[in-house]
Amino acid sequence: LYYEMGYGGLIFEYVNSSHKLVHYTIDTLIGVGGLGYRSRWEEYSNYFEDTFFIIEPGFNMELNVSSFFRVGFGLGYRYVDGLQAEGITEEELTGMTMNLILKFGFF
């Protein structure tokens, strides 16, 4: 099967000592996602979709590159619930994650 997946939601984040050159953050994403799938050889008329709940807490290290740019690296854990798709389980989408973080703005 050919799968397409996406998710999004609210991110709650605690930033420790953001004025320091290197600092850490702790965040949690709470949201919903969607998974679409079809046979690799079939047309989109045989396309199936399912939605799921997701929660993804993480720990990140960030570097203040300039007054408006930060770069970071993080580790997290993705938990997926409510998925009922053919050929893939919640357990296969649940697990450790790694993140590359690029932040632009006024901090």
Short mmCIF file of N, CA and C in Angstrom, two decimals, residues 26 35 40 50 60 82-83 88-89 96 101:
data_model
loop_
_atom_site.label_atom_id
_atom_site.label_comp_id
_atom_site.label_asym_id
_atom_site.label_seq_id
_atom_site.Cartn_x
_atom_site.Cartn_y
_atom_site.Cartn_z
N ILE A 26 10.98 22.58 26.57
CA ILE A 26 10.15 21.39 26.71
C ILE A 26 8.82 21.73 26.06
N LEU A 35 -4.45 9.90 7.82
CA LEU A 35 -3.67 8.93 7.06
C LEU A 35 -4.50 8.49 5.87
N ARG A 40 -0.59 0.81 -4.49
CA ARG A 40 0.38 1.55 -5.29
C ARG A 40 -0.01 1.58 -6.77
N ASP A 50 -8.32 7.85 7.11
CA ASP A 50 -8.69 7.68 8.51
C ASP A 50 -8.03 8.82 9.30
N ASN A 60 14.16 19.79 23.78
CA ASN A 60 14.97 20.38 22.72
C ASN A 60 16.10 21.23 23.29
N GLY A 82 -6.45 5.83 17.95
CA GLY A 82 -7.67 5.91 17.15
C GLY A 82 -7.50 5.61 15.68
N LEU A 83 -6.34 5.11 15.27
CA LEU A 83 -6.11 4.80 13.87
C LEU A 83 -6.65 3.41 13.54
N ILE A 88 -1.39 -0.99 8.51
CA ILE A 88 -0.52 -0.26 9.43
C ILE A 88 -1.25 -0.10 10.76
N THR A 89 -0.50 -0.14 11.85
CA THR A 89 -1.11 -0.06 13.18
C THR A 89 -0.66 1.21 13.89
N MET A 96 9.75 7.01 19.22
CA MET A 96 10.68 8.13 19.36
C MET A 96 10.76 8.94 18.07
N ILE A 101 14.97 22.08 14.44
CA ILE A 101 14.13 23.24 14.71
C ILE A 101 14.78 24.49 14.15
#
